[in-house]
């Protein structure tokens, strides 16, 4: 444990020194360290394993998941046939859980589950693993559950991991911050934005006080604050945060390098603010960066967001091409019921709607609603977006076929409930404003003009406060 802590502290100092005024120096230092490990003969294999694992973690922090996974596989190969791989050793457990984390980022969820199951079998067989290492494995399992859309399970695992760490007396330091951040991330992805922000904001302040912003780990924690602010219905406030995240990532990674996660959130903020053409460019850059670095977990969300930005900007053909290019990943996500699959069905409906095919739009959006119902229905973080799209489709159908607009009003109520649930402040939320606007449109279509005017005025107050 002293050896691992020493290596970790040394590498953190190395990275902090590297970031001082030289954009991209972190990657240069990591590449140099990797080359040195390859050239060095270690008397103690544990030293090589510890360094490979720690450097892999730093590569993952800067978004290069492919490099991180390669180093973990090198570490696994280096212990083969040594005492480090013997029954009871903690090393194979630690490596399996770390590798699972990178496989989850690479969207290889089955392979990640296999590694975690292997770690569980080794633990059951009596591997002597410290509480912090067991907690790390639990955090990775939390990430996996969340990626599969099982949000309550992911939150419970992260909360339990933090409790076990604190029960072991670890209530401060970087590992405590890592696990606390994992809990805030699980809450964020579940759409529980106020809870996520209540944890993430003080954690970010503590991290900046201890490390400054010269660390991608701190940028990641800042990204949770940014995303919770946007998802909580305040994209104008989120814009300054996402711009700061972009600046920090550029300083750390250097010219010509882009961070997929930071770009994805910045693009989503721009999209929420109606800066659609600008958002489309940032989101396409995010997808390209995610693909290049092996972070395939972010590829489909970035491609779908870029599709929506292009569609809103009026570039329907470009949006359709982006959507078609994502077809293989979309199919996998839809079959598995993952959040990106539900969002893909929603976008399929919006594309059909823009092309004047309300029947096809309704079919795709009905499929999205069915997938939502299977995944948790009204409490799902995509409940608002699906309800809003279904309301637009219902209004289009009413206009095309002279059908009743009542289904649009019902979807507006559903969207309003979801928006209020996810809002940081229900009286100051762009999503609440959008839901009120949909209800105003549906009430107007029903001939209830006084009620429609009242909702439109209330929507305007919400939207001006949060969009400018």
CSV table of C-alpha atoms in Angstrom, one decimal:
chain,number,residue,atom,x,y,z
A,1,UNK,CA,0.0,0.0,0.0
A,2,UNK,CA,2.9,2.4,0.8
A,3,UNK,CA,4.4,1.6,-2.6
A,4,UNK,CA,1.1,2.3,-4.5
A,5,UNK,CA,0.5,5.5,-2.6
A,6,UNK,CA,4.1,6.6,-3.2
A,7,UNK,CA,3.8,5.9,-7.0
A,8,UNK,CA,0.4,7.7,-7.1
A,9,UNK,CA,1.7,10.8,-5.3
A,10,UNK,CA,4.8,10.9,-7.4
A,11,UNK,CA,2.8,10.7,-10.7
A,12,UNK,CA,0.4,13.4,-9.5
A,13,UNK,CA,3.3,15.7,-8.8
A,14,UNK,CA,4.8,14.8,-12.1
A,15,UNK,CA,1.6,15.7,-14.0
A,16,UNK,CA,1.1,18.9,-12.0
A,17,UNK,CA,4.7,20.0,-12.8
A,18,UNK,CA,4.2,19.0,-16.5
A,19,UNK,CA,1.1,21.2,-16.8
A,20,UNK,CA,2.8,24.4,-15.6
A,21,UNK,CA,2.7,26.5,-18.7
A,22,UNK,CA,3.4,23.9,-21.4
A,23,UNK,CA,0.2,22.9,-23.2
A,24,UNK,CA,0.1,19.2,-23.9
A,25,UNK,CA,3.0,18.5,-21.5
A,26,UNK,CA,1.0,15.9,-19.6
A,27,UNK,CA,0.8,13.6,-22.7
A,28,UNK,CA,4.5,14.1,-23.4
A,29,UNK,CA,5.4,13.1,-19.9
A,30,UNK,CA,3.1,10.1,-20.0
A,31,UNK,CA,4.5,8.9,-23.4
A,32,UNK,CA,8.1,9.4,-22.0
A,33,UNK,CA,7.2,7.4,-18.8
A,34,UNK,CA,5.7,4.6,-20.8
A,35,UNK,CA,8.8,4.3,-23.0
A,36,UNK,CA,11.0,4.3,-19.9
A,37,UNK,CA,9.0,1.4,-18.4
A,38,UNK,CA,9.3,-0.5,-21.6
A,39,UNK,CA,13.1,-0.1,-21.5
A,40,UNK,CA,13.6,-0.8,-17.8
A,41,UNK,CA,14.3,-4.1,-16.2
A,42,UNK,CA,12.5,-4.1,-12.8
A,43,UNK,CA,13.9,-6.2,-9.9
A,44,UNK,CA,10.5,-6.2,-8.3
A,45,UNK,CA,7.6,-6.9,-10.7
A,46,UNK,CA,5.1,-5.1,-8.4
A,47,UNK,CA,6.9,-1.8,-9.2
A,48,UNK,CA,6.3,-2.2,-12.9
A,49,UNK,CA,2.7,-3.3,-12.3
A,50,UNK,CA,2.0,-0.3,-10.1
A,51,UNK,CA,3.6,2.2,-12.5
A,52,UNK,CA,1.7,0.7,-15.5
A,53,UNK,CA,-1.6,0.9,-13.6
A,54,UNK,CA,-1.0,4.5,-12.4
A,55,UNK,CA,0.1,5.8,-15.8
A,56,UNK,CA,-2.9,4.0,-17.4
A,57,UNK,CA,-5.1,6.0,-15.0
A,58,UNK,CA,-3.5,9.2,-16.1
A,59,UNK,CA,-4.0,8.4,-19.8
A,60,UNK,CA,-7.7,7.7,-19.0
A,61,UNK,CA,-7.9,11.1,-17.3
A,62,UNK,CA,-6.9,12.8,-20.5
A,63,UNK,CA,-9.3,10.8,-22.5
A,64,UNK,CA,-7.0,8.2,-24.1
A,65,UNK,CA,-8.8,5.1,-23.1
A,66,UNK,CA,-7.1,2.9,-25.7
A,67,UNK,CA,-3.6,3.7,-24.2
A,68,UNK,CA,-4.9,3.1,-20.7
A,69,UNK,CA,-6.3,-0.4,-21.6
A,70,UNK,CA,-3.1,-1.3,-23.4
A,71,UNK,CA,-1.1,-0.6,-20.3
A,72,UNK,CA,-3.4,-2.6,-18.1
A,73,UNK,CA,-3.1,-5.6,-20.4
A,74,UNK,CA,0.7,-5.2,-20.3
A,75,UNK,CA,0.5,-5.3,-16.5
A,76,UNK,CA,-1.7,-8.4,-16.6
A,77,UNK,CA,0.8,-10.1,-18.9
A,78,UNK,CA,3.8,-9.1,-16.7
A,79,UNK,CA,2.4,-10.9,-13.7
A,80,UNK,CA,1.7,-14.2,-15.5
A,81,UNK,CA,3.7,-17.0,-13.9
A,82,UNK,CA,4.8,-14.8,-10.9
A,83,UNK,CA,3.9,-14.8,-7.3
A,84,UNK,CA,1.8,-11.7,-8.0
A,85,UNK,CA,-0.7,-14.0,-9.8
A,86,UNK,CA,-0.9,-16.6,-7.1
A,87,UNK,CA,-4.1,-17.5,-5.2
A,88,UNK,CA,-4.8,-14.9,-2.6
A,89,UNK,CA,-2.9,-12.1,-4.3
A,90,UNK,CA,-4.7,-8.7,-4.6
A,91,UNK,CA,-2.9,-7.7,-7.8
A,92,UNK,CA,-5.2,-9.6,-10.3
A,93,UNK,CA,-8.3,-8.2,-8.6
A,94,UNK,CA,-7.0,-4.7,-8.8
A,95,UNK,CA,-6.0,-5.0,-12.4
A,96,UNK,CA,-9.3,-6.7,-13.4
A,97,UNK,CA,-11.3,-3.9,-11.9
A,98,UNK,CA,-9.2,-1.1,-13.5
A,99,UNK,CA,-9.4,-2.8,-16.9
A,100,UNK,CA,-13.1,-3.1,-16.5
A,101,UNK,CA,-13.3,0.6,-16.0
A,102,UNK,CA,-11.6,1.3,-19.3
A,103,UNK,CA,-13.6,-1.4,-21.1
A,104,UNK,CA,-16.8,0.4,-19.9
A,105,UNK,CA,-15.5,3.7,-21.4
A,106,UNK,CA,-14.8,1.7,-24.6
A,107,UNK,CA,-18.5,0.6,-24.6
A,108,UNK,CA,-17.4,-3.0,-24.3
A,109,UNK,CA,-19.9,-3.6,-21.5
A,110,UNK,CA,-20.0,-7.4,-21.7
A,111,UNK,CA,-16.2,-7.5,-21.5
A,112,UNK,CA,-16.3,-5.1,-18.6
A,113,UNK,CA,-18.8,-7.3,-16.8
A,114,UNK,CA,-16.6,-10.3,-17.4
A,115,UNK,CA,-13.6,-8.6,-15.7
A,116,UNK,CA,-15.7,-7.6,-12.8
A,117,UNK,CA,-17.1,-11.1,-12.4
A,118,UNK,CA,-13.5,-12.4,-12.5
A,119,UNK,CA,-12.6,-10.0,-9.7
A,120,UNK,CA,-15.6,-11.2,-7.7
A,121,UNK,CA,-14.6,-14.8,-8.1
A,122,UNK,CA,-11.0,-14.1,-6.9
A,123,UNK,CA,-12.4,-12.2,-3.9
A,124,UNK,CA,-14.7,-15.1,-3.0
A,125,UNK,CA,-11.8,-17.5,-3.3
A,126,UNK,CA,-10.0,-15.5,-0.6
A,127,UNK,CA,-7.9,-12.8,-2.3
A,128,UNK,CA,-6.5,-10.5,0.3
A,129,UNK,CA,-7.7,-7.1,-0.9
A,130,UNK,CA,-7.8,-3.9,1.0
A,131,UNK,CA,-11.0,-1.9,1.6
A,132,UNK,CA,-9.9,0.9,-0.8
A,133,UNK,CA,-9.4,-1.7,-3.6
A,134,UNK,CA,-12.8,-3.4,-2.9
A,135,UNK,CA,-14.3,0.1,-3.0
A,136,UNK,CA,-12.7,0.8,-6.4
A,137,UNK,CA,-14.2,-2.4,-7.8
A,138,UNK,CA,-17.7,-1.4,-6.5
A,139,UNK,CA,-17.3,2.0,-8.1
A,140,UNK,CA,-16.6,0.4,-11.5
A,141,UNK,CA,-19.6,-1.8,-11.1
A,142,UNK,CA,-21.6,1.4,-10.4
A,143,UNK,CA,-20.4,2.9,-13.7
A,144,UNK,CA,-21.4,-0.3,-15.5
A,145,UNK,CA,-24.9,-0.3,-14.0
A,146,UNK,CA,-25.4,3.3,-14.9
A,147,UNK,CA,-24.2,2.8,-18.5
A,148,UNK,CA,-26.9,0.1,-18.8
A,149,UNK,CA,-29.6,2.5,-17.6
A,150,UNK,CA,-30.0,0.8,-14.2
A,151,UNK,CA,-29.6,4.1,-12.4
A,152,UNK,CA,-31.0,3.2,-9.0
A,153,UNK,CA,-28.6,0.3,-8.8
A,154,UNK,CA,-25.6,2.5,-9.9
A,155,UNK,CA,-26.4,5.1,-7.3
A,156,UNK,CA,-26.8,2.5,-4.5
A,157,UNK,CA,-23.4,0.9,-5.4
A,158,UNK,CA,-21.6,4.3,-5.4
A,159,UNK,CA,-23.3,5.3,-2.1
A,160,UNK,CA,-22.4,2.0,-0.5
A,161,UNK,CA,-18.8,2.3,-1.7
A,162,UNK,CA,-18.4,5.7,-0.2
A,163,UNK,CA,-19.9,4.5,3.1
A,164,UNK,CA,-17.4,1.6,3.2
A,165,UNK,CA,-14.5,3.9,2.5
A,166,UNK,CA,-15.5,6.2,5.3
A,167,UNK,CA,-16.1,3.3,7.7
A,168,UNK,CA,-12.5,2.3,7.1
A,169,UNK,CA,-11.4,5.8,8.3
A,170,UNK,CA,-10.8,7.3,4.8
A,171,UNK,CA,-12.7,10.5,4.9
A,172,UNK,CA,-10.4,12.8,3.0
A,173,UNK,CA,-7.7,12.6,0.3
A,174,UNK,CA,-7.9,11.8,-3.4
A,175,UNK,CA,-9.5,8.4,-3.2
A,176,UNK,CA,-12.3,9.8,-1.1
A,177,UNK,CA,-12.7,12.5,-3.7
A,178,UNK,CA,-12.8,9.9,-6.5
A,179,UNK,CA,-15.5,7.9,-4.9
A,180,UNK,CA,-17.5,11.0,-3.9
A,181,UNK,CA,-17.3,12.1,-7.6
A,182,UNK,CA,-18.5,8.7,-8.7
A,183,UNK,CA,-21.6,9.2,-6.6
A,184,UNK,CA,-22.3,12.7,-8.0
A,185,UNK,CA,-21.9,11.3,-11.5
A,186,UNK,CA,-24.4,8.5,-10.9
A,187,UNK,CA,-26.9,11.0,-9.6
A,188,UNK,CA,-26.3,13.2,-12.6
A,189,UNK,CA,-26.8,10.5,-15.1
A,190,UNK,CA,-30.1,9.5,-13.3
A,191,UNK,CA,-31.3,13.1,-13.8
A,192,UNK,CA,-31.2,13.8,-10.1
A,193,UNK,CA,-29.5,17.1,-10.7
A,194,UNK,CA,-30.0,19.0,-7.4
A,195,UNK,CA,-28.6,16.0,-5.5
A,196,UNK,CA,-25.7,15.7,-7.9
A,197,UNK,CA,-24.9,19.4,-7.6
A,198,UNK,CA,-25.1,19.4,-3.8
A,199,UNK,CA,-22.2,16.9,-3.8
A,200,UNK,CA,-20.3,18.0,-6.9
A,201,UNK,CA,-20.0,21.7,-6.2
A,202,UNK,CA,-18.2,21.5,-2.8
A,203,UNK,CA,-16.1,18.6,-4.1
A,204,UNK,CA,-14.9,20.8,-7.0
A,205,UNK,CA,-14.1,23.6,-4.6
A,206,UNK,CA,-12.1,21.2,-2.4
A,207,UNK,CA,-10.3,19.7,-5.5
A,208,UNK,CA,-9.4,23.2,-6.9
A,209,UNK,CA,-8.1,24.3,-3.5
A,210,UNK,CA,-5.8,21.2,-3.4
A,211,UNK,CA,-4.8,20.8,-7.0
A,212,UNK,CA,-5.8,24.0,-8.9
A,213,UNK,CA,-7.3,23.2,-12.3
A,214,UNK,CA,-4.1,21.7,-13.6
A,215,UNK,CA,-5.5,18.2,-13.6
A,216,UNK,CA,-8.0,16.4,-15.9
A,217,UNK,CA,-9.5,14.8,-12.8
A,218,UNK,CA,-10.5,18.3,-11.6
A,219,UNK,CA,-11.8,19.1,-15.1
A,220,UNK,CA,-14.0,16.0,-15.0
A,221,UNK,CA,-15.4,17.1,-11.6
A,222,UNK,CA,-16.0,20.5,-13.0
A,223,UNK,CA,-17.9,18.9,-15.9
A,224,UNK,CA,-20.3,17.3,-13.5
A,225,UNK,CA,-21.1,20.7,-12.1
A,226,UNK,CA,-21.6,22.0,-15.6
A,227,UNK,CA,-23.8,19.2,-16.7
A,228,UNK,CA,-26.0,19.3,-13.6
A,229,UNK,CA,-26.5,23.1,-14.1
A,230,UNK,CA,-27.5,22.6,-17.7
A,231,UNK,CA,-29.7,19.5,-17.0
A,232,UNK,CA,-31.2,21.4,-14.1
A,233,UNK,CA,-32.7,23.9,-16.5
A,234,UNK,CA,-30.1,26.7,-16.4
A,235,UNK,CA,-28.1,26.5,-19.7
A,236,UNK,CA,-27.1,30.2,-19.7
A,237,UNK,CA,-25.4,29.7,-16.3
A,238,UNK,CA,-23.8,26.5,-17.6
A,239,UNK,CA,-22.3,28.3,-20.6
A,240,UNK,CA,-19.6,30.1,-18.5
A,241,UNK,CA,-18.8,26.8,-16.8
A,242,UNK,CA,-18.4,24.8,-20.0
A,243,UNK,CA,-16.3,27.6,-21.5
A,244,UNK,CA,-14.0,27.3,-18.5
A,245,UNK,CA,-13.8,23.5,-18.9
A,246,UNK,CA,-12.9,23.9,-22.6
A,247,UNK,CA,-10.1,26.4,-21.7
A,248,UNK,CA,-8.7,24.1,-19.0
A,249,UNK,CA,-8.8,21.0,-21.3
A,250,UNK,CA,-7.0,23.0,-24.1
A,251,UNK,CA,-4.3,24.1,-21.7
A,252,UNK,CA,-3.7,20.6,-20.4
A,253,UNK,CA,-4.0,18.6,-23.7
A,254,UNK,CA,-2.3,21.1,-26.1
A,255,UNK,CA,-3.0,22.4,-29.5
A,256,UNK,CA,-4.8,20.1,-31.9
A,257,UNK,CA,-6.1,17.8,-29.2
A,258,UNK,CA,-9.7,17.7,-28.1
A,259,UNK,CA,-11.4,16.1,-25.1
A,260,UNK,CA,-14.5,14.2,-26.1
A,261,UNK,CA,-16.3,14.6,-22.8
A,262,UNK,CA,-15.7,18.3,-22.4
A,263,UNK,CA,-16.7,19.0,-26.0
A,264,UNK,CA,-19.8,16.9,-25.6
A,265,UNK,CA,-21.0,18.9,-22.6
A,266,UNK,CA,-20.1,22.2,-24.2
A,267,UNK,CA,-22.0,21.2,-27.4
A,268,UNK,CA,-25.0,20.3,-25.3
A,269,UNK,CA,-25.0,23.6,-23.6
A,270,UNK,CA,-24.8,25.5,-26.9
A,271,UNK,CA,-27.7,23.3,-28.2
A,272,UNK,CA,-29.8,24.1,-25.2
A,273,UNK,CA,-29.2,27.8,-25.9
A,274,UNK,CA,-30.3,27.6,-29.5
A,275,UNK,CA,-26.8,28.1,-30.9
A,276,UNK,CA,-27.4,25.1,-33.2
A,277,UNK,CA,-24.9,25.5,-36.0
A,278,UNK,CA,-22.1,26.2,-33.5
A,279,UNK,CA,-23.2,23.2,-31.4
A,280,UNK,CA,-23.2,20.9,-34.4
A,281,UNK,CA,-19.5,21.6,-35.1
A,282,UNK,CA,-18.5,21.1,-31.5
A,283,UNK,CA,-20.5,17.9,-31.2
A,284,UNK,CA,-19.0,16.4,-34.4
A,285,UNK,CA,-15.6,17.2,-33.0
A,286,UNK,CA,-16.5,15.4,-29.8
A,287,UNK,CA,-17.6,12.3,-31.7
A,288,UNK,CA,-14.3,12.3,-33.7
A,289,UNK,CA,-12.2,12.7,-30.5
A,290,UNK,CA,-14.1,9.9,-28.7
A,291,UNK,CA,-13.6,7.6,-31.7
A,292,UNK,CA,-9.9,8.4,-32.0
A,293,UNK,CA,-9.2,7.8,-28.3
A,294,UNK,CA,-11.2,4.6,-28.0
A,295,UNK,CA,-13.8,6.2,-25.7
A,296,UNK,CA,-16.7,4.6,-27.6
A,297,UNK,CA,-19.1,5.1,-24.7
A,298,UNK,CA,-19.3,8.8,-25.9
A,299,UNK,CA,-19.4,8.3,-29.7
A,300,UNK,CA,-23.1,7.6,-30.0
A,301,UNK,CA,-24.3,10.3,-27.6
A,302,UNK,CA,-22.1,12.8,-29.4
A,303,UNK,CA,-23.4,11.7,-32.9
A,304,UNK,CA,-27.0,11.9,-31.7
A,305,UNK,CA,-26.5,15.3,-30.2
A,306,UNK,CA,-24.8,16.5,-33.4
A,307,UNK,CA,-27.8,15.1,-35.4
A,308,UNK,CA,-30.2,17.1,-33.3
A,309,UNK,CA,-28.1,20.2,-33.6
A,310,UNK,CA,-28.0,19.9,-37.4
A,311,UNK,CA,-31.7,19.3,-37.5
A,312,UNK,CA,-32.5,22.3,-35.4
A,313,UNK,CA,-30.2,24.4,-37.6
A,314,UNK,CA,-32.3,23.4,-40.6
A,315,UNK,CA,-29.6,21.2,-42.2
A,316,UNK,CA,-32.0,18.2,-42.5
A,317,UNK,CA,-29.9,16.3,-45.0
A,318,UNK,CA,-26.8,16.6,-42.9
A,319,UNK,CA,-28.8,15.5,-39.9
A,320,UNK,CA,-30.1,12.5,-41.8
A,321,UNK,CA,-26.6,11.5,-42.9
A,322,UNK,CA,-25.2,11.8,-39.4
A,323,UNK,CA,-28.1,9.7,-38.1
A,324,UNK,CA,-27.5,7.1,-40.9
A,325,UNK,CA,-23.7,6.9,-40.1
A,326,UNK,CA,-24.5,6.0,-36.5
A,327,UNK,CA,-26.8,3.1,-37.5
A,328,UNK,CA,-24.7,0.2,-36.2
A,329,UNK,CA,-24.2,1.8,-32.8
A,330,UNK,CA,-27.9,2.8,-32.7
A,331,UNK,CA,-29.1,-0.7,-33.4
A,332,UNK,CA,-27.0,-2.1,-30.5
A,333,UNK,CA,-28.2,0.6,-28.1
A,334,UNK,CA,-31.9,0.2,-29.0
A,335,UNK,CA,-31.7,-3.6,-28.6
A,336,UNK,CA,-30.2,-3.3,-25.2
A,337,UNK,CA,-32.6,-0.6,-24.0
A,338,UNK,CA,-29.8,1.7,-23.0
A,339,UNK,CA,-30.4,5.5,-22.7
A,340,UNK,CA,-28.7,6.3,-26.0
A,341,UNK,CA,-31.1,3.8,-27.7
A,342,UNK,CA,-34.1,5.6,-26.3
A,343,UNK,CA,-32.7,8.9,-27.5
A,344,UNK,CA,-32.0,7.4,-30.9
A,345,UNK,CA,-35.7,6.5,-31.2
A,346,UNK,CA,-36.7,10.0,-30.2
A,347,UNK,CA,-34.4,11.5,-32.8
A,348,UNK,CA,-35.8,9.1,-35.5
A,349,UNK,CA,-39.2,10.6,-34.7
A,350,UNK,CA,-38.0,14.2,-34.9
A,351,UNK,CA,-36.4,13.5,-38.3
A,352,UNK,CA,-39.6,12.0,-39.6
A,353,UNK,CA,-41.5,14.9,-38.2
A,354,UNK,CA,-39.3,17.5,-40.0
A,355,UNK,CA,-39.6,15.6,-43.2
A,356,UNK,CA,-43.4,15.8,-43.0
A,357,UNK,CA,-44.1,12.2,-42.1
A,358,UNK,CA,-46.2,12.4,-38.9
A,359,UNK,CA,-47.2,8.8,-39.0
A,360,UNK,CA,-43.6,7.6,-39.1
A,361,UNK,CA,-42.7,10.1,-36.4
A,362,UNK,CA,-45.5,8.7,-34.1
A,363,UNK,CA,-44.3,5.2,-34.7
A,364,UNK,CA,-40.7,5.9,-33.7
A,365,UNK,CA,-41.8,8.0,-30.7
A,366,UNK,CA,-44.2,5.3,-29.5
A,367,UNK,CA,-41.2,2.9,-29.6
A,368,UNK,CA,-39.3,5.4,-27.5
A,369,UNK,CA,-42.1,5.6,-25.0
A,370,UNK,CA,-42.3,1.8,-24.8
A,371,UNK,CA,-38.5,1.6,-24.1
A,372,UNK,CA,-38.9,4.3,-21.4
A,373,UNK,CA,-41.7,2.3,-19.8
A,374,UNK,CA,-39.4,-0.8,-19.7
A,375,UNK,CA,-36.6,1.3,-18.2
A,376,UNK,CA,-38.4,3.2,-15.5
A,377,UNK,CA,-40.9,5.5,-17.4
A,378,UNK,CA,-41.7,8.8,-15.8
A,379,UNK,CA,-38.6,8.8,-13.5
A,380,UNK,CA,-36.2,8.2,-16.4
A,381,UNK,CA,-33.9,11.2,-17.2
A,382,UNK,CA,-35.1,11.1,-20.9
A,383,UNK,CA,-38.8,11.3,-19.9
A,384,UNK,CA,-38.9,15.1,-20.5
A,385,UNK,CA,-37.3,14.9,-24.0
A,386,UNK,CA,-39.5,12.1,-25.1
A,387,UNK,CA,-42.7,13.7,-23.9
A,388,UNK,CA,-41.8,17.0,-25.6
A,389,UNK,CA,-41.1,15.2,-28.9
A,390,UNK,CA,-44.4,13.3,-28.6
A,391,UNK,CA,-46.2,16.5,-27.9
A,392,UNK,CA,-44.8,18.1,-31.1
A,393,UNK,CA,-45.7,15.0,-33.1
A,394,UNK,CA,-49.3,15.0,-31.7
A,395,UNK,CA,-49.7,18.7,-32.7
A,396,UNK,CA,-48.4,17.9,-36.2
A,397,UNK,CA,-50.8,15.0,-36.5
A,398,UNK,CA,-53.7,17.1,-35.4
A,399,UNK,CA,-52.9,19.7,-38.0
A,400,UNK,CA,-52.4,17.1,-40.8
A,401,UNK,CA,-55.4,15.0,-40.0
A,402,UNK,CA,-57.7,17.3,-38.1
A,403,UNK,CA,-57.4,15.0,-35.1
A,404,UNK,CA,-57.9,16.1,-31.5
A,405,UNK,CA,-54.9,18.0,-30.0
A,406,UNK,CA,-55.7,16.5,-26.6
A,407,UNK,CA,-52.8,14.0,-26.8
A,408,UNK,CA,-50.4,16.9,-27.2
A,409,UNK,CA,-51.8,18.5,-24.0
A,410,UNK,CA,-51.4,15.2,-22.1
A,411,UNK,CA,-47.7,15.0,-23.3
A,412,UNK,CA,-47.2,18.6,-22.2
A,413,UNK,CA,-48.4,17.7,-18.7
A,414,UNK,CA,-46.0,14.7,-18.7
A,415,UNK,CA,-43.1,16.9,-19.8
A,416,UNK,CA,-43.9,19.5,-17.2
A,417,UNK,CA,-43.9,17.0,-14.4
A,418,UNK,CA,-40.5,15.6,-15.6
A,419,UNK,CA,-39.0,19.1,-16.0
A,420,UNK,CA,-40.1,20.1,-12.5
A,421,UNK,CA,-38.6,16.9,-11.1
A,422,UNK,CA,-35.2,17.5,-12.7
A,423,UNK,CA,-35.0,21.3,-12.2
A,424,UNK,CA,-32.6,22.9,-9.8
A,425,UNK,CA,-35.2,25.6,-9.3
A,426,UNK,CA,-38.7,24.8,-10.7
A,427,UNK,CA,-39.5,28.5,-11.0
A,428,UNK,CA,-36.3,29.1,-13.0
A,429,UNK,CA,-35.9,26.3,-15.6
A,430,UNK,CA,-35.6,26.3,-19.4
A,431,UNK,CA,-37.2,22.8,-19.5
A,432,UNK,CA,-40.2,24.0,-17.4
A,433,UNK,CA,-40.5,26.9,-19.8
A,434,UNK,CA,-40.4,24.6,-22.9
A,435,UNK,CA,-43.0,22.3,-21.3
A,436,UNK,CA,-45.3,25.3,-20.6
A,437,UNK,CA,-44.8,26.5,-24.2
A,438,UNK,CA,-45.9,23.1,-25.5
A,439,UNK,CA,-49.0,23.2,-23.2
A,440,UNK,CA,-49.8,26.7,-24.5
A,441,UNK,CA,-49.6,25.5,-28.1
A,442,UNK,CA,-51.8,22.5,-27.3
A,443,UNK,CA,-54.4,24.6,-25.4
A,444,UNK,CA,-54.5,27.1,-28.3
A,445,UNK,CA,-55.1,24.2,-30.7
A,446,UNK,CA,-58.0,23.1,-28.4
A,447,UNK,CA,-59.4,26.7,-28.6
A,448,UNK,CA,-58.7,27.4,-24.9
A,449,UNK,CA,-57.0,30.8,-25.7
A,450,UNK,CA,-57.1,32.4,-22.2
A,451,UNK,CA,-55.3,29.4,-20.7
A,452,UNK,CA,-52.9,29.3,-23.6
A,453,UNK,CA,-52.0,32.9,-23.1
A,454,UNK,CA,-51.4,32.4,-19.4
A,455,UNK,CA,-49.0,29.5,-20.1
A,456,UNK,CA,-47.2,31.3,-22.8
A,457,UNK,CA,-46.6,34.3,-20.5
A,458,UNK,CA,-45.3,31.9,-17.8
A,459,UNK,CA,-43.1,30.2,-20.4
A,460,UNK,CA,-41.6,33.4,-21.5
A,461,UNK,CA,-40.6,34.4,-17.9
A,462,UNK,CA,-38.9,31.0,-17.5
A,463,UNK,CA,-37.1,31.1,-20.8
A,464,UNK,CA,-35.8,34.7,-20.6
A,465,UNK,CA,-34.4,33.9,-17.1
A,466,UNK,CA,-32.5,30.8,-18.3
A,467,UNK,CA,-31.8,31.4,-22.0
A,468,UNK,CA,-31.3,35.2,-22.1
